[in-house]
Amino acid sequence: MTLTLVQRMQVWFRLHRRITLTVPVAIAVARQQLNFSLSREIVLGGRFKLTRRYWGHFSADQLTLYGPRAQKQFCFRTQGQLSASDLPDHTRIDLDIYLRTLDLYLLLVAIAVVTTVLLAIFRLGGLVLLPIFLGFFYLMVQWHFQYYATEITQLLKDLSTGVKVESP
């Protein structure tokens, strides 16, 4: 798979996850379950009454999942490939999870605006605060990314095995 410039930038900043799942169902069952599940919007409830929505499509053993669409959340694009596992009646799903391009651009704009404000308000003192801000910002984005990468992985595992996912 050839990476776009935006994807290469995300890999360099570690805003990318590559995950391999092995689910305990035959590949034909996983295809059927994913085709059915990804043909409609998936709504998840959760803590603090935050409703998250996922949508995508499945075709020719390739899946694409977008989400979560929720208030003040980054949206991710997950691309996956199904294949038969070495274990009998198991399916392997190779996933690549990226920030959606629009969300990456919004993140870069937010960093530029805050950097400009810091430098304008604190002048040279802003240069001292800038690494602290950027480090904190980077850690928060990484935490957010890891949290949703785990949720997306579990969601795809549940969808491919036919487990009912939570809803609000």
XYZ file of C-alpha atoms in Angstrom:
168
model
C 0.000 0.000 0.000
C 1.385 3.396 -0.979
C 1.124 6.071 1.691
C -0.008 9.582 0.872
C 1.958 12.589 2.113
C -0.588 13.138 4.906
C -0.335 9.485 5.986
C 3.482 9.635 5.977
C 3.305 12.753 8.145
C 0.991 10.949 10.578
C 3.338 7.959 10.744
C 6.265 10.276 11.446
C 4.362 12.024 14.295
C 3.128 8.630 15.563
C -0.506 9.494 14.797
C -0.980 6.071 13.270
C -1.608 2.612 14.646
C -1.099 -0.696 12.860
C -3.002 -3.500 14.591
C -3.544 -7.142 13.702
C -6.633 -8.873 15.086
C -7.365 -12.569 15.073
C -11.053 -13.255 15.603
C -12.447 -16.713 16.379
C -14.813 -17.014 13.399
C -14.404 -18.371 9.896
C -13.619 -15.796 7.231
C -16.997 -16.330 5.505
C -18.825 -15.508 8.745
C -16.631 -12.460 9.376
C -17.324 -11.207 5.829
C -21.058 -11.616 6.314
C -21.063 -9.939 9.744
C -18.918 -6.989 8.637
C -20.887 -6.500 5.431
C -24.132 -6.350 7.433
C -22.730 -4.232 10.294
C -20.968 -1.656 8.141
C -23.993 -1.154 5.909
C -25.529 1.051 8.599
C -24.389 3.634 11.110
C -23.142 2.224 14.414
C -24.077 4.207 17.510
C -22.272 3.683 20.814
C -23.190 5.170 24.162
C -20.772 5.555 26.981
C -19.487 7.515 29.893
C -20.749 11.042 30.442
C -23.610 10.432 27.978
C -21.194 10.838 25.073
C -22.749 9.254 21.993
C -20.242 8.163 19.366
C -21.159 7.287 15.788
C -19.176 5.113 13.394
C -19.851 4.466 9.711
C -18.041 2.715 6.917
C -18.198 0.092 4.206
C -16.949 -3.395 3.415
C -16.132 -4.787 -0.012
C -13.799 -7.495 -1.383
C -12.234 -8.209 2.028
C -11.392 -4.501 2.450
C -13.032 -2.456 5.181
C -13.069 1.240 5.874
C -14.455 2.610 9.121
C -14.804 6.283 10.066
C -15.469 7.572 13.533
C -16.155 8.416 16.186
C -18.318 11.324 15.228
C -18.950 12.921 18.593
C -18.824 16.325 20.186
C -15.249 17.640 20.437
C -13.615 14.361 19.340
C -11.117 13.604 16.644
C -12.426 11.391 13.881
C -10.312 8.478 12.670
C -10.153 6.554 9.415
C -9.545 2.855 9.822
C -8.621 0.717 6.837
C -8.502 -3.044 7.139
C -7.849 -6.203 5.183
C -9.409 -9.583 6.006
C -7.500 -12.791 5.408
C -7.635 -16.386 6.573
C -5.677 -17.016 9.753
C -3.206 -19.842 10.331
C -5.602 -21.100 13.005
C -8.598 -23.084 11.769
C -11.890 -21.164 11.751
C -10.176 -17.893 12.622
C -9.946 -14.679 10.622
C -7.077 -12.232 10.578
C -7.833 -8.520 10.234
C -4.933 -6.148 9.558
C -5.850 -2.578 10.516
C -4.305 0.833 9.890
C -5.801 3.648 11.973
C -5.124 7.279 11.036
C -6.532 10.653 11.993
C -8.945 11.739 9.318
C -7.260 14.312 7.056
C -9.616 17.157 8.007
C -8.990 16.513 11.706
C -5.234 16.515 11.155
C -5.485 19.905 9.425
C -7.653 21.250 12.266
C -5.079 20.005 14.764
C -2.275 21.778 12.902
C -4.304 25.007 12.725
C -5.030 24.830 16.466
C -1.321 24.378 17.221
C -0.429 27.329 14.972
C -3.048 29.591 16.590
C -2.014 28.737 20.152
C 1.669 29.129 19.267
C 0.973 32.564 17.775
C -1.034 33.612 20.839
C 1.698 32.416 23.215
C 4.365 34.293 21.312
C 2.212 37.431 21.007
C 1.293 37.541 24.697
C 4.559 36.463 26.273
C 6.988 37.525 23.530
C 10.321 35.847 24.319
C 8.789 34.213 27.413
C 6.482 32.408 25.022
C 9.489 30.548 23.642
C 9.977 29.044 27.111
C 6.316 28.031 27.375
C 6.090 26.726 23.822
C 7.887 23.380 24.379
C 5.816 22.773 27.511
C 2.596 23.477 25.625
C 3.599 21.386 22.610
C 4.674 18.474 24.827
C 1.396 18.569 26.784
C -0.610 18.864 23.570
C 1.249 15.948 21.985
C 0.708 13.729 25.057
C -3.024 14.533 25.109
C -3.374 13.696 21.404
C -1.477 10.414 21.929
C -3.725 9.476 24.872
C -6.824 10.294 22.814
C -5.482 8.279 19.883
C -4.681 5.246 22.050
C -8.087 5.328 23.738
C -9.995 5.346 20.465
C -7.654 2.872 18.757
C -8.578 0.440 21.542
C -12.287 1.219 21.116
C -12.132 0.816 17.331
C -10.254 -2.485 17.650
C -12.821 -3.867 20.097
C -15.690 -2.595 17.942
C -14.365 -4.366 14.838
C -13.741 -7.540 16.823
C -17.335 -7.441 18.112
C -18.789 -6.646 14.684
C -16.911 -9.439 12.935
C -17.950 -12.041 15.503
C -21.579 -10.928 15.621
C -21.475 -9.680 19.228
C -24.113 -7.016 19.843
C -22.402 -3.671 20.419
C -23.653 -1.306 23.086
C -25.998 1.460 22.093
C -27.362 4.429 24.039
